[in-house]
PDB file of C-alpha atoms in Angstrom:
ATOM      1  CA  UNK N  15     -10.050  22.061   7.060  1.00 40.00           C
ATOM      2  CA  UNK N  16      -8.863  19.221   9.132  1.00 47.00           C
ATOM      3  CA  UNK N  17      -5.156  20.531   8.573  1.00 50.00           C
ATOM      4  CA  UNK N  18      -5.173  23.878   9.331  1.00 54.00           C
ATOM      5  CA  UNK N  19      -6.909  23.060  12.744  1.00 65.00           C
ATOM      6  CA  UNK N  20      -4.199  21.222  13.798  1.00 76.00           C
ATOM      7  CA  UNK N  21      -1.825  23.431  12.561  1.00 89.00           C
ATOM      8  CA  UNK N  22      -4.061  26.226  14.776  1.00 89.00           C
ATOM      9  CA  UNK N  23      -4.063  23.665  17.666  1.00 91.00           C
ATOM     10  CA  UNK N  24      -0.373  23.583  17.838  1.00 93.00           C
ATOM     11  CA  UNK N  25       0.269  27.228  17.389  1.00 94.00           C
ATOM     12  CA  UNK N  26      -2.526  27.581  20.202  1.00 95.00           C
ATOM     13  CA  UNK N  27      -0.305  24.866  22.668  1.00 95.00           C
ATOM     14  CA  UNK N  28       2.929  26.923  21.925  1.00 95.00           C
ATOM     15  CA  UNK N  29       1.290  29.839  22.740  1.00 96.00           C
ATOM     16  CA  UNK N  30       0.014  28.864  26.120  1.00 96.00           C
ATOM     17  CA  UNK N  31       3.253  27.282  26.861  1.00 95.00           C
ATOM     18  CA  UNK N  32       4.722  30.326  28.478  1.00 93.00           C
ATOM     19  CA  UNK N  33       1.658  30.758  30.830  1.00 94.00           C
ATOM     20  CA  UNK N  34      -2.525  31.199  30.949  1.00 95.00           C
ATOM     21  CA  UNK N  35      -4.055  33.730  28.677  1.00 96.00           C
ATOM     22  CA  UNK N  36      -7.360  34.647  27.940  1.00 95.00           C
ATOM     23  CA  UNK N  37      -8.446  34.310  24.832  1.00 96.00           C
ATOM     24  CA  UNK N  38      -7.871  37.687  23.275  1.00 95.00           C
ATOM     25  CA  UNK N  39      -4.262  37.480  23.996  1.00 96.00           C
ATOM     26  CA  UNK N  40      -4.083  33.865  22.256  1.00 97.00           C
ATOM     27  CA  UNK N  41      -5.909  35.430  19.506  1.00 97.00           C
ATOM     28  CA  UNK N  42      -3.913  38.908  18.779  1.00 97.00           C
ATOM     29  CA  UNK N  43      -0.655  36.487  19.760  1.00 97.00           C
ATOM     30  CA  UNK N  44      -1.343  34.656  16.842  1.00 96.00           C
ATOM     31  CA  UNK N  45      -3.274  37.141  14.640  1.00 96.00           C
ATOM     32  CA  UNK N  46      -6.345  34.966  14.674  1.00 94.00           C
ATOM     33  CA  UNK N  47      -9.655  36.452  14.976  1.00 95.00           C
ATOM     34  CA  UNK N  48     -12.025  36.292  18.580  1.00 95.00           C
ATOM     35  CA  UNK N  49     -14.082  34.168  17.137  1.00 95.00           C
ATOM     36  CA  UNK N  50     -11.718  31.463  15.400  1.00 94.00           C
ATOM     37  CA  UNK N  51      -9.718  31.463  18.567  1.00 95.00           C
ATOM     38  CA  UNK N  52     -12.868  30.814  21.218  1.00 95.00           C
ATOM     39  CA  UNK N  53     -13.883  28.081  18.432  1.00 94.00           C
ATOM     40  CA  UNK N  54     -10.356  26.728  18.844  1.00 94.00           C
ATOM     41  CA  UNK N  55      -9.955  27.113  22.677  1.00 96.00           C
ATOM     42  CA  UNK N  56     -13.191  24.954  22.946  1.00 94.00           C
ATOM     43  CA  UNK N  57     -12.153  21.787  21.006  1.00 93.00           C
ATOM     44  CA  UNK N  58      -8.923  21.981  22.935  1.00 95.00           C
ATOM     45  CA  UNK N  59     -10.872  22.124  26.198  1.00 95.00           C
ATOM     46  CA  UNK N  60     -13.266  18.914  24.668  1.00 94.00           C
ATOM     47  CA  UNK N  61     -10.019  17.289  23.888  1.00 93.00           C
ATOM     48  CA  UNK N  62      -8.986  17.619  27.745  1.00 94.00           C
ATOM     49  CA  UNK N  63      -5.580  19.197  26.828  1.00 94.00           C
ATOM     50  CA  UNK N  64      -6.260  22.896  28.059  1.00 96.00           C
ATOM     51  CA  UNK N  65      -8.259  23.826  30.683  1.00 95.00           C
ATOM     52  CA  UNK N  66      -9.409  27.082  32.477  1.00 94.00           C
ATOM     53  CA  UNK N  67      -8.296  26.773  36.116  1.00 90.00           C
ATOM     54  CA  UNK N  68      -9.066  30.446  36.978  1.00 91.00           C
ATOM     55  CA  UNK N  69     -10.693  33.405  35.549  1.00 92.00           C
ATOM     56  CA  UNK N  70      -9.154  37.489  35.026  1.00 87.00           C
ATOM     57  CA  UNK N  71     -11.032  40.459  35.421  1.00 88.00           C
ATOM     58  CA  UNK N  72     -11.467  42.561  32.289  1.00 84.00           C
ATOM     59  CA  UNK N  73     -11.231  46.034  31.773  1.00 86.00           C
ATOM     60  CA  UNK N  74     -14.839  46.428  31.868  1.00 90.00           C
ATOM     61  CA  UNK N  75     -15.116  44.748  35.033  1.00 90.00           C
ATOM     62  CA  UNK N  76     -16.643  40.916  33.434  1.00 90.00           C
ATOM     63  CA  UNK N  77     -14.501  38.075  34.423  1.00 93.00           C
ATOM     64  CA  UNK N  78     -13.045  35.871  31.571  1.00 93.00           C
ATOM     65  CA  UNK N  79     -10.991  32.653  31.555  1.00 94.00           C
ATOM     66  CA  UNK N  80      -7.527  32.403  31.840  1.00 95.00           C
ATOM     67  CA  UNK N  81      -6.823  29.051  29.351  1.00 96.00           C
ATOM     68  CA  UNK N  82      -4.170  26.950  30.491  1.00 96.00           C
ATOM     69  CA  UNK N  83      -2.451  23.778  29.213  1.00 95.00           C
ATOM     70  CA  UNK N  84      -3.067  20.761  31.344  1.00 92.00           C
ATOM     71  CA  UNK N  85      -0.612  19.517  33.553  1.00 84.00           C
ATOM     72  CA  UNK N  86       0.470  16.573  31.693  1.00 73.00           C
ATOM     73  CA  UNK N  87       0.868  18.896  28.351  1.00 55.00           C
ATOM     74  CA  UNK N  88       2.645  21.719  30.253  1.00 56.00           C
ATOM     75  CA  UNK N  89       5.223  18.988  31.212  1.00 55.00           C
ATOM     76  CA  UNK N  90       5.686  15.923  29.186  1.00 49.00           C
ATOM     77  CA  UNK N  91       7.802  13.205  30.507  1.00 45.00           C
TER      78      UNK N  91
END
């Protein structure tokens, strides 16, 4: 399994290149399902190369995070 969470963990970096999403968006971006994509979001976060520096309003009203790549993966020198 070890190779298609990598492959998940770049599609997930791409993704978040062009800006924060929550995770819904990464997962219908990338047709993966809620679940799979909070499961990936979280070893990203462990990892320390996303992050959640603010939080959306849904359309129920319940805030949820906006995931974000981390400075130094948003930019790479």
């Amino acid at each position: 399994m070890k190779p298609l969470t990598s492959k998940d963990d770049t599609r997930i970096l791409r993704c978040l290149h062009s800006g924060p999403k929550t995770c819904k968006e990464v997962a219908d971006a990338l047709g993966l399902s809620y679940p799979r994509a909070t499961q990936l979001l979280e070893v990203l976060t462990r990892k320390r190369v996303i992050h959640s520096p603010r939080c959306a309003l849904s359309a129920q009203g319940r805030t949820v995070n906006l995931w974000a790549l981390r400075p130094s993966e948003a930019d790479p020198t």
